[in-house]
């Protein structure tokens, strides 16, 4: 069975920011070419669903293998401690489910190229 | 004159995380193929240099045009309010310098593909 992907973002008090993550999740789902059984998102704090809720929903929907993708750019406390702790607690409750944590997004080797692109196409801000 | 690029990250209490941003900045500099006069980084909080310090250093080194690239994935308060406020204060002190804020990294159209890649190549975590 193909893994399900849970994109984990920080979460914001700005609902537009959380909606942005939800829209991006749909986009990832649409371009992932059936590599995943499901693609959903969850938030570490300030927004719903939480990481446990997101994992439980995927398990409820039949996932036996879940990849957690930390939507973070740097290995701060959230990536190093908080996300693994939340995942570990659900893993204990569901020992038969394989839950993996993918490298956080900031490790991607393609990122510097993306930054040159974004930095070169900037628009006047004031 | 080509613009200088100031990569602005959040900053972390974990020094490894800040060093990661510094290493990434070097990488961006090395692949940017002379598109920028200089490529440096600054931190919104918890690490040095600050955004004003980073901008002042570039101006001191002769930059007349600076692009600020928010190394952020979502348009939370930091991107929408804090970074523009810090930039505006330096802009007021140096009206002759053109300071632009590029779209934050999370707006890149290539990001969903990056996420599929990172999510597909995950390694077992626990």
XYZ file of N, CA and C in Angstrom:
756
model
N 0.849 -1.209 0.000
C 0.000 0.000 0.000
C 0.874 1.244 0.000
N 0.519 2.215 -0.812
C 1.306 3.443 -0.894
C 1.166 4.234 0.407
N 2.212 4.971 0.787
C 2.115 5.768 2.013
C 1.135 6.928 1.855
N 0.639 7.390 2.970
C -0.108 8.643 2.981
C 0.837 9.733 3.462
N 0.637 10.940 2.974
C 1.532 12.048 3.316
C 0.808 13.042 4.210
N 1.407 13.328 5.370
C 0.866 14.361 6.263
C 1.851 15.532 6.277
N 1.446 16.628 5.677
C 2.275 17.843 5.656
C 2.045 18.583 6.973
N 3.111 18.790 7.742
C 2.968 19.443 9.047
C 3.564 20.845 9.010
N 2.702 21.844 9.181
C 3.147 23.241 9.194
C 3.085 23.778 10.621
N 3.673 24.952 10.830
C 3.691 25.515 12.180
C 2.298 25.916 12.643
N 1.538 26.573 11.757
C 0.253 27.137 12.161
C 0.439 28.596 12.526
N -0.593 29.413 12.218
C -0.493 30.855 12.427
C -1.795 31.381 13.011
N -1.712 32.541 13.668
C -2.935 33.210 14.117
C -3.682 33.792 12.917
N -2.989 33.979 11.805
C -3.617 34.512 10.585
C -4.250 33.339 9.817
N -5.573 33.342 9.715
C -6.236 32.202 9.083
C -5.858 32.100 7.606
N -5.539 33.249 6.969
C -5.126 33.213 5.556
C -3.865 32.379 5.401
N -2.992 32.471 6.392
C -1.730 31.743 6.340
C -1.988 30.232 6.432
N -2.914 29.837 7.291
C -3.250 28.418 7.417
C -3.950 27.922 6.145
N -4.789 28.786 5.574
C -5.477 28.414 4.332
C -4.478 28.209 3.191
N -3.416 28.994 3.248
C -2.346 28.869 2.254
C -1.744 27.455 2.309
N -1.542 26.944 3.518
C -0.998 25.590 3.686
C -2.004 24.571 3.146
N -3.288 24.810 3.390
C -4.318 23.877 2.897
C -4.361 23.877 1.366
N -4.233 25.045 0.783
C -4.224 25.148 -0.687
C -2.993 24.444 -1.261
N -1.864 24.665 -0.609
C -0.630 24.018 -1.049
C -0.766 22.498 -0.953
N -1.424 22.023 0.094
C -1.636 20.586 0.281
C -2.446 20.020 -0.889
N -3.474 20.737 -1.297
C -4.272 20.307 -2.461
C -3.403 20.243 -3.705
N -2.536 21.242 -3.832
C -1.643 21.316 -5.008
C -0.681 20.120 -5.000
N -0.115 19.821 -3.833
C 0.792 18.667 -3.730
C 0.029 17.396 -4.097
N -1.204 17.293 -3.595
C -2.030 16.110 -3.900
C -2.235 15.979 -5.405
N -2.541 17.106 -6.035
C -2.881 17.052 -7.462
C -1.677 16.740 -8.350
N -0.467 17.134 -7.926
C 0.691 16.875 -8.789
C 1.449 15.613 -8.380
N 1.006 14.939 -7.307
C 1.831 13.839 -6.786
C 1.628 12.539 -7.549
N 0.737 12.568 -8.535
C 0.646 11.477 -9.491
C 0.436 10.127 -8.803
N -0.468 10.112 -7.840
C -0.816 8.872 -7.133
C 0.345 8.206 -6.409
N 1.354 8.991 -6.044
C 2.451 8.407 -5.282
C 2.030 8.153 -3.831
N 0.971 8.858 -3.389
C 0.490 8.721 -2.013
C -0.980 8.299 -2.020
N -1.380 7.516 -1.025
C -2.787 7.143 -0.896
C -3.623 8.376 -0.566
N -3.093 9.210 0.327
C -3.777 10.447 0.692
C -2.725 11.508 0.967
N -3.098 12.764 0.784
C -2.207 13.881 1.136
C -3.033 14.867 1.951
N -2.699 15.017 3.236
C -3.437 15.947 4.090
C -2.440 16.821 4.852
N -2.959 17.781 5.627
C -2.050 18.626 6.404
C -2.503 18.711 7.856
N -1.574 19.108 8.709
C -1.852 19.311 10.128
C -0.946 20.428 10.622
N -1.259 20.944 11.801
C -0.526 22.096 12.329
C 0.020 21.809 13.727
N 1.244 22.262 13.957
C 1.877 22.068 15.261
C 1.137 22.856 16.337
N 0.706 24.076 15.990
C -0.043 24.875 16.950
C -0.869 25.933 16.236
N -1.794 26.509 16.956
C -2.585 27.662 16.494
C -3.606 27.373 15.389
N -3.673 26.142 14.876
C -4.654 25.840 13.825
C -5.024 24.364 13.886
N -6.098 24.013 13.219
C -6.582 22.632 13.187
C -6.461 22.052 11.787
N -6.320 20.734 11.669
C -6.173 19.770 12.751
C -4.766 19.797 13.363
N -4.666 19.306 14.593
C -3.367 19.139 15.234
C -2.656 17.940 14.600
N -1.405 17.730 14.945
C -0.674 16.569 14.410
C -1.337 15.252 14.839
N -1.670 15.072 16.138
C -2.364 13.830 16.510
C -3.677 13.656 15.756
N -4.442 14.738 15.613
C -5.720 14.641 14.885
C -5.496 14.248 13.418
N -4.494 14.842 12.809
C -4.195 14.531 11.408
C -3.785 13.080 11.228
N -2.941 12.594 12.141
C -2.500 11.192 12.065
C -3.673 10.252 12.306
N -4.473 10.542 13.347
C -5.613 9.681 13.672
C -6.601 9.602 12.508
N -6.796 10.730 11.825
C -7.733 10.738 10.693
C -7.231 9.829 9.569
N -5.932 9.924 9.272
C -5.365 9.071 8.208
C -5.478 7.596 8.592
N -5.197 7.287 9.864
C -5.285 5.900 10.337
C -6.739 5.421 10.257
N -7.659 6.284 10.676
C -9.090 5.974 10.597
C -9.514 5.690 9.153
N -8.890 6.419 8.217
C -9.219 6.242 6.795
C -8.500 5.038 6.184
N -7.738 4.310 6.997
C -7.157 3.066 6.511
C -5.668 3.087 6.207
N -4.999 4.210 6.502
C -3.559 4.276 6.211
C -2.788 3.298 7.093
N -1.840 2.564 6.479
C -0.998 1.668 7.276
C 0.442 2.191 7.302
N 0.717 3.196 6.524
C 2.058 3.745 6.353
C 1.903 5.253 6.110
N 2.449 6.034 7.023
C 2.284 7.488 6.926
C 3.648 8.170 6.914
N 3.847 9.077 5.976
C 5.055 9.902 5.953
C 4.685 11.307 6.428
N 5.358 11.753 7.473
C 5.139 13.102 7.997
C 6.193 14.018 7.371
N 5.737 15.056 6.672
C 6.676 15.976 6.022
C 6.665 17.315 6.761
N 7.723 17.610 7.513
C 7.758 18.898 8.224
C 7.942 20.053 7.233
N 6.916 20.884 7.153
C 6.933 22.037 6.249
C 7.643 23.179 6.988
N 8.943 22.971 7.184
C 9.783 23.912 7.939
C 11.086 24.089 7.173
N 11.681 25.255 7.319
C 12.905 25.548 6.574
C 14.172 25.285 7.363
N 14.080 25.300 8.671
C 15.294 25.126 9.467
C 15.012 24.175 10.623
N 16.063 23.535 11.090
C 15.920 22.552 12.166
C 15.928 23.233 13.519
N 14.901 24.008 13.774
C 14.728 24.612 15.094
C 14.095 23.591 16.032
N 13.734 24.055 17.209
C 13.139 23.211 18.235
C 11.902 22.453 17.719
N 11.097 23.124 16.922
C 9.869 22.477 16.427
C 10.176 21.209 15.635
N 11.191 21.293 14.783
C 11.542 20.150 13.931
C 12.271 19.083 14.731
N 13.167 19.513 15.614
C 14.032 18.574 16.322
C 13.316 17.893 17.490
N 12.458 18.638 18.179
C 11.827 18.075 19.381
C 10.314 17.915 19.278
N 9.628 18.987 18.919
C 8.169 19.001 19.051
C 7.463 18.024 18.102
N 7.821 18.058 16.824
C 7.141 17.169 15.865
C 7.443 15.699 16.184
N 8.730 15.329 16.412
C 8.988 13.927 16.778
C 8.227 13.488 18.034
N 8.083 14.367 19.016
C 7.367 14.003 20.240
C 5.895 13.728 19.965
N 5.283 14.561 19.146
C 3.863 14.371 18.817
C 3.683 13.072 18.023
N 4.592 12.834 17.096
C 4.501 11.621 16.276
C 4.714 10.386 17.142
N 5.694 10.459 18.058
C 5.993 9.307 18.911
C 4.801 8.910 19.765
N 4.057 9.896 20.231
C 2.925 9.562 21.108
C 1.843 8.814 20.335
N 1.601 9.199 19.092
C 0.606 8.493 18.268
C 1.154 7.118 17.852
N 2.467 7.078 17.584
C 3.090 5.800 17.211
C 2.903 4.766 18.327
N 3.014 5.196 19.566
C 2.818 4.300 20.712
C 1.403 3.742 20.762
N 0.436 4.607 20.421
C -0.971 4.181 20.445
C -1.278 3.226 19.292
N -0.538 3.357 18.204
C -0.787 2.539 17.009
C 0.510 1.864 16.558
N 0.988 0.896 17.314
C 2.284 0.282 16.976
C 2.303 -0.412 15.613
N 1.152 -0.788 15.082
C 1.131 -1.512 13.805
C 1.241 -0.584 12.593
N 1.077 0.707 12.818
C 1.147 1.674 11.709
C 2.592 2.144 11.560
N 3.118 2.125 10.352
C 4.471 2.635 10.108
C 4.401 4.142 9.896
N 4.954 4.889 10.844
C 4.968 6.354 10.701
C 6.414 6.806 10.550
N 6.710 7.446 9.442
C 8.063 7.958 9.186
C 8.043 9.477 9.202
N 9.156 10.068 9.593
C 9.278 11.522 9.451
C 10.279 11.790 8.331
N 9.823 12.459 7.294
C 10.706 12.808 6.171
C 11.630 13.936 6.612
N 12.734 14.142 5.886
C 13.556 15.326 6.184
C 12.687 16.575 6.046
N 12.939 17.585 6.851
C 12.168 18.826 6.720
C 12.524 19.491 5.391
N 11.607 20.305 4.932
C 11.709 20.869 3.585
C 13.030 21.602 3.337
N 13.545 22.253 4.366
C 14.772 23.040 4.218
C 15.995 22.230 3.823
N 15.926 20.907 3.905
C 17.068 20.071 3.519
C 17.148 19.846 2.016
N 16.110 20.237 1.289
C 16.097 19.966 -0.145
C 17.268 20.621 -0.861
N 17.949 19.847 -1.678
C 19.111 20.353 -2.414
C 18.700 21.357 -3.488
N 17.417 21.369 -3.822
C 16.928 22.271 -4.868
C 16.609 23.661 -4.328
N 16.591 23.783 -2.999
C 16.170 25.031 -2.366
C 16.997 26.257 -2.780
N 18.334 26.166 -2.811
C 19.105 27.354 -3.202
C 18.714 27.891 -4.582
N 18.433 26.989 -5.529
C 18.018 27.440 -6.862
C 16.697 28.203 -6.805
N 15.785 27.663 -5.999
C 14.493 28.308 -5.789
C 14.697 29.725 -5.257
N 15.670 29.871 -4.335
C 15.906 31.174 -3.713
C 16.481 32.172 -4.702
N 17.348 31.707 -5.569
C 17.892 32.604 -6.598
C 16.756 33.076 -7.496
N 15.863 32.148 -7.858
C 14.709 32.505 -8.699
C 13.813 33.548 -8.031
N 13.414 33.243 -6.799
C 12.503 34.146 -6.089
C 13.190 35.492 -5.855
N 14.468 35.464 -5.480
C 15.203 36.694 -5.202
C 15.449 37.537 -6.446
N 15.500 36.910 -7.600
C 15.759 37.645 -8.843
C 14.495 38.280 -9.392
N 13.359 37.700 -9.096
C 12.101 38.202 -9.672
C 11.323 39.077 -8.718
N 12.039 39.768 -7.865
C 11.356 40.541 -6.820
C 10.643 41.759 -7.401
N 9.617 42.188 -6.696
C 8.870 43.382 -7.110
C 9.084 44.485 -6.094
N 9.028 45.714 -6.534
C 9.277 46.880 -5.670
C 8.297 46.897 -4.493
N 8.833 47.069 -3.288
C 7.972 47.013 -2.115
C 7.760 48.384 -1.489
N 8.591 49.300 -1.744
C 8.382 50.616 -1.163
C 9.718 51.168 -0.725
N 23.937 48.873 -11.495
C 24.568 48.002 -10.493
C 23.607 46.883 -10.113
N 24.131 45.686 -10.007
C 23.286 44.546 -9.645
C 22.828 44.669 -8.195
N 21.624 44.154 -7.891
C 21.160 44.226 -6.509
C 21.974 43.308 -5.595
N 21.948 43.636 -4.332
C 22.472 42.717 -3.321
C 21.289 41.996 -2.709
N 21.524 40.754 -2.292
C 20.431 39.938 -1.749
C 20.620 39.735 -0.257
N 19.595 40.095 0.532
C 19.636 39.831 1.973
C 18.577 38.771 2.287
N 19.044 37.584 2.625
C 18.140 36.490 2.986
C 17.762 36.665 4.452
N 16.464 36.799 4.727
C 16.021 37.033 6.100
C 15.310 35.800 6.647
N 15.911 35.192 7.670
C 15.315 34.014 8.315
C 14.770 34.400 9.687
N 14.008 33.507 10.284
C 13.407 33.809 11.575
C 14.455 33.916 12.679
N 15.395 32.971 12.682
C 16.358 32.901 13.783
C 15.872 31.899 14.817
N 16.824 31.198 15.430
C 16.482 30.135 16.372
C 17.382 30.203 17.595
N 16.924 29.626 18.697
C 17.785 29.483 19.871
C 18.855 28.425 19.621
N 18.602 27.542 18.640
C 19.579 26.502 18.291
C 20.601 27.095 17.318
N 21.833 27.190 17.744
C 22.835 27.833 16.877
C 23.055 27.031 15.598
N 22.881 25.692 15.661
C 23.028 24.870 14.450
C 22.034 25.315 13.384
N 20.837 25.690 13.841
C 19.795 26.095 12.916
C 20.187 27.409 12.226
N 20.768 28.331 12.979
C 21.216 29.596 12.377
C 22.396 29.356 11.445
N 23.273 28.439 11.832
C 24.420 28.121 10.973
C 23.957 27.508 9.651
N 22.851 26.763 9.734
C 22.271 26.166 8.532
C 21.879 27.270 7.535
N 21.311 28.347 8.063
C 20.918 29.472 7.201
C 22.168 30.122 6.607
N 23.217 30.228 7.413
C 24.472 30.837 6.915
C 25.092 29.965 5.809
N 25.043 28.655 6.006
C 25.578 27.737 4.992
C 24.756 27.828 3.706
N 23.445 27.878 3.870
C 22.554 28.014 2.712
C 22.837 29.318 1.967
N 23.109 30.375 2.728
C 23.415 31.673 2.119
C 24.673 31.573 1.249
N 25.677 30.885 1.755
C 26.903 30.665 0.963
C 26.582 29.894 -0.312
N 25.706 28.906 -0.167
C 25.332 28.073 -1.312
C 24.597 28.916 -2.366
N 23.675 29.762 -1.897
C 22.948 30.648 -2.823
C 23.946 31.562 -3.523
N 24.898 32.097 -2.744
C 25.917 32.979 -3.320
C 26.696 32.246 -4.422
N 27.056 31.007 -4.137
C 27.918 30.278 -5.077
C 27.199 29.869 -6.359
N 25.885 29.651 -6.277
C 25.173 29.233 -7.503
C 24.498 30.400 -8.217
N 24.558 31.603 -7.648
C 23.738 32.685 -8.207
C 24.384 33.327 -9.426
N 25.566 32.845 -9.793
C 26.140 33.200 -11.082
C 26.234 34.715 -11.269
N 26.710 35.401 -10.228
C 26.918 36.855 -10.296
C 25.660 37.657 -10.578
N 24.501 37.083 -10.232
C 23.281 37.853 -10.431
C 23.147 38.958 -9.373
N 23.872 38.757 -8.242
C 23.810 39.727 -7.148
C 25.212 40.240 -6.833
N 25.294 41.495 -6.391
C 26.580 42.054 -5.980
C 27.068 41.345 -4.713
N 26.149 41.114 -3.799
C 26.486 40.401 -2.554
C 25.286 39.570 -2.155
N 25.527 38.490 -1.429
C 24.441 37.672 -0.868
C 24.778 37.453 0.600
N 23.953 38.012 1.488
C 24.193 37.840 2.929
C 22.881 37.438 3.600
N 22.941 37.168 4.900
C 21.711 36.815 5.609
C 21.572 37.633 6.890
N 20.348 37.682 7.377
C 20.049 38.370 8.630
C 18.885 37.636 9.286
N 18.677 37.929 10.574
C 17.658 37.202 11.336
C 16.659 38.160 11.975
N 15.402 37.771 11.924
C 14.346 38.593 12.529
C 14.517 38.648 14.039
N 14.877 37.537 14.651
C 15.097 37.530 16.092
C 16.005 36.370 16.496
N 16.514 36.414 17.699
C 17.265 35.311 18.325
C 18.659 35.052 17.748
N 19.062 35.758 16.685
C 20.395 35.526 16.119
C 20.903 36.802 15.449
N 22.188 36.835 15.175
C 22.818 37.997 14.547
C 23.311 37.653 13.153
N 23.385 38.661 12.249
C 22.960 40.048 12.443
C 21.441 40.193 12.375
N 20.937 41.277 12.949
C 19.518 41.610 12.830
C 19.257 42.132 11.413
N 18.004 42.351 11.073
C 17.678 42.888 9.739
C 18.290 44.286 9.552
N 18.120 45.207 10.520
C 18.764 46.519 10.344
C 20.281 46.396 10.200
N 20.891 45.544 10.998
C 22.349 45.362 10.899
C 22.750 44.814 9.531
N 22.000 43.846 9.031
C 22.299 43.263 7.723
C 22.178 44.286 6.602
N 21.115 45.103 6.677
C 20.917 46.142 5.657
C 22.015 47.197 5.739
N 22.316 47.639 6.954
C 23.346 48.681 7.139
C 24.701 48.198 6.622
N 25.006 46.933 6.843
C 26.285 46.391 6.381
C 26.372 46.426 4.852
N 25.274 46.006 4.195
C 25.262 46.020 2.725
C 25.400 47.447 2.195
N 24.705 48.396 2.855
C 24.776 49.800 2.433
C 26.202 50.326 2.652
N 26.773 49.979 3.791
C 28.150 50.374 4.103
C 29.121 49.833 3.043
N 28.819 48.628 2.545
C 29.686 48.011 1.519
C 29.405 48.538 0.112
N 28.487 49.495 0.009
C 28.286 50.157 -1.280
C 27.031 49.777 -2.042
N 26.163 48.946 -1.457
C 24.946 48.546 -2.170
C 24.025 49.743 -2.378
N 23.478 49.866 -3.596
C 22.516 50.944 -3.851
C 21.116 50.362 -4.075
N 21.069 49.050 -4.173
C 19.822 48.348 -4.485
C 19.866 47.009 -3.739
N 18.924 46.814 -2.826
C 18.934 45.596 -2.003
C 17.600 44.864 -2.142
N 17.665 43.586 -2.380
C 16.461 42.756 -2.379
C 16.446 41.928 -1.099
N 15.378 42.067 -0.338
C 15.209 41.301 0.903
C 14.372 40.068 0.567
N 14.916 38.891 0.821
C 14.187 37.650 0.525
C 13.754 36.982 1.831
N 12.475 37.039 2.143
C 12.005 36.398 3.382
C 12.069 34.865 3.250
N 12.930 34.280 4.055
C 13.107 32.823 4.057
C 12.041 32.237 4.976
N 10.800 32.356 4.514
C 9.629 31.920 5.267
C 8.703 31.171 4.320
N 7.951 30.236 4.867
C 7.071 29.424 4.022
C 5.643 29.933 3.961
N 5.225 30.689 4.967
C 3.833 31.129 4.981
C 3.767 32.596 5.388
N 2.688 33.250 4.958
C 2.543 34.673 5.230
C 1.941 34.899 6.609
N 2.693 34.543 7.631
C 2.280 34.828 9.005
C 2.643 36.258 9.353
N 2.469 36.592 10.606
C 2.726 37.946 11.105
C 4.141 38.428 10.767
N 5.121 37.537 10.862
C 6.507 37.939 10.600
C 6.683 38.471 9.184
N 6.065 37.777 8.227
C 6.205 38.177 6.824
C 5.365 39.416 6.517
N 4.158 39.454 7.078
C 3.214 40.518 6.719
C 3.510 41.825 7.458
N 3.957 41.705 8.711
C 4.129 42.933 9.504
C 5.580 43.202 9.913
N 6.223 42.190 10.511
C 7.502 42.450 11.170
C 8.629 42.790 10.197
N 8.787 41.996 9.149
C 9.881 42.256 8.200
C 9.667 43.592 7.477
N 8.454 43.861 6.945
C 8.253 45.173 6.313
C 8.525 46.341 7.259
N 8.172 46.196 8.533
C 8.401 47.288 9.492
C 9.893 47.531 9.695
N 10.672 46.465 9.801
C 12.127 46.611 9.989
C 12.752 47.236 8.749
N 12.300 46.782 7.583
C 12.844 47.311 6.328
C 12.474 48.791 6.182
N 11.227 49.129 6.510
C 10.763 50.517 6.354
C 11.582 51.474 7.209
N 11.974 51.038 8.388
C 12.711 51.940 9.262
C 14.096 52.246 8.686
N 14.737 51.245 8.092
C 16.048 51.489 7.467
C 15.876 52.292 6.172
N 14.776 52.020 5.458
C 14.508 52.762 4.221
C 14.387 54.261 4.514
N 13.762 54.589 5.639
C 13.611 56.002 6.020
C 14.957 56.664 6.274
N 15.873 55.892 6.883
C 17.206 56.431 7.188
C 18.040 56.589 5.918
N 17.753 55.748 4.914
C 18.537 55.767 3.668
C 17.608 55.886 2.465
N 16.999 57.060 2.275
C 16.011 57.204 1.193
C 16.592 56.988 -0.204
N 17.889 57.132 -0.372
C 18.485 56.992 -1.715
C 18.725 55.533 -2.101
N 18.646 54.641 -1.145
C 18.872 53.215 -1.419
C 17.537 52.565 -1.804
N 17.530 51.804 -2.891
C 16.307 51.091 -3.288
C 16.263 49.747 -2.552
N 15.320 49.621 -1.653
C 15.177 48.352 -0.920
C 13.847 47.718 -1.320
N 13.912 46.524 -1.871
C 12.710 45.798 -2.277
C 12.541 44.580 -1.378
N 11.300 44.172 -1.187
C 11.062 42.903 -0.496
C 10.541 41.919 -1.544
N 11.270 40.834 -1.759
C 10.846 39.806 -2.706
C 9.683 39.024 -2.095
N 8.913 38.309 -2.924
C 7.896 37.420 -2.349
C 8.589 36.430 -1.411
N 7.929 36.036 -0.338
C 8.532 35.054 0.568
C 8.631 33.711 -0.153
N 9.543 32.902 0.331
C 9.883 31.663 -0.367
C 8.672 30.765 -0.648
N 7.724 30.749 0.295
C 6.557 29.878 0.179
C 5.693 30.156 -1.038
N 5.900 31.288 -1.704
C 5.099 31.603 -2.898
C 5.625 30.921 -4.152
N 6.790 30.315 -4.066
C 7.388 29.723 -5.262
C 6.504 28.633 -5.863
N 6.284 28.712 -7.155
C 5.436 27.738 -7.843
C 6.090 26.359 -7.902
N 7.392 26.320 -7.652
C 8.127 25.052 -7.715
C 8.037 24.283 -6.399
N 7.542 24.932 -5.361
C 7.532 24.333 -4.026
C 6.776 23.004 -3.940
N 5.554 22.891 -4.527
C 4.853 21.603 -4.433
C 5.671 20.435 -4.988
N 6.400 20.650 -6.073
C 7.229 19.576 -6.632
C 8.325 19.164 -5.656
N 8.914 20.175 -5.020
C 9.948 19.935 -4.012
C 9.382 19.061 -2.890
N 8.135 19.341 -2.518
C 7.523 18.615 -1.406
C 7.246 17.174 -1.772
N 6.817 16.935 -2.996
C 6.600 15.559 -3.445
C 7.924 14.803 -3.399
N 8.989 15.459 -3.853
C 10.322 14.834 -3.831
C 10.759 14.493 -2.414
N 10.706 15.482 -1.529
C 11.155 15.263 -0.147
C 10.271 14.219 0.540
N 8.945 14.303 0.310
C 8.019 13.364 0.936
C 8.161 11.946 0.419
N 8.629 11.795 -0.813
C 8.773 10.459 -1.398
C 10.060 9.781 -0.962
N 11.064 10.575 -0.643
C 12.370 10.008 -0.321
C 12.631 9.907 1.164
N 11.564 9.751 1.959
C 11.731 9.785 3.410
C 12.442 8.544 3.943
N 13.073 8.702 5.070
C 13.749 7.580 5.732
C 13.032 7.257 7.040
N 13.085 6.007 7.418
C 12.377 5.533 8.622
C 12.840 6.312 9.858
N 11.885 6.784 10.645
C 12.233 7.620 11.801
C 12.004 6.913 13.119
N 11.145 5.951 13.161
C 10.875 5.338 14.459
C 9.854 4.271 14.247
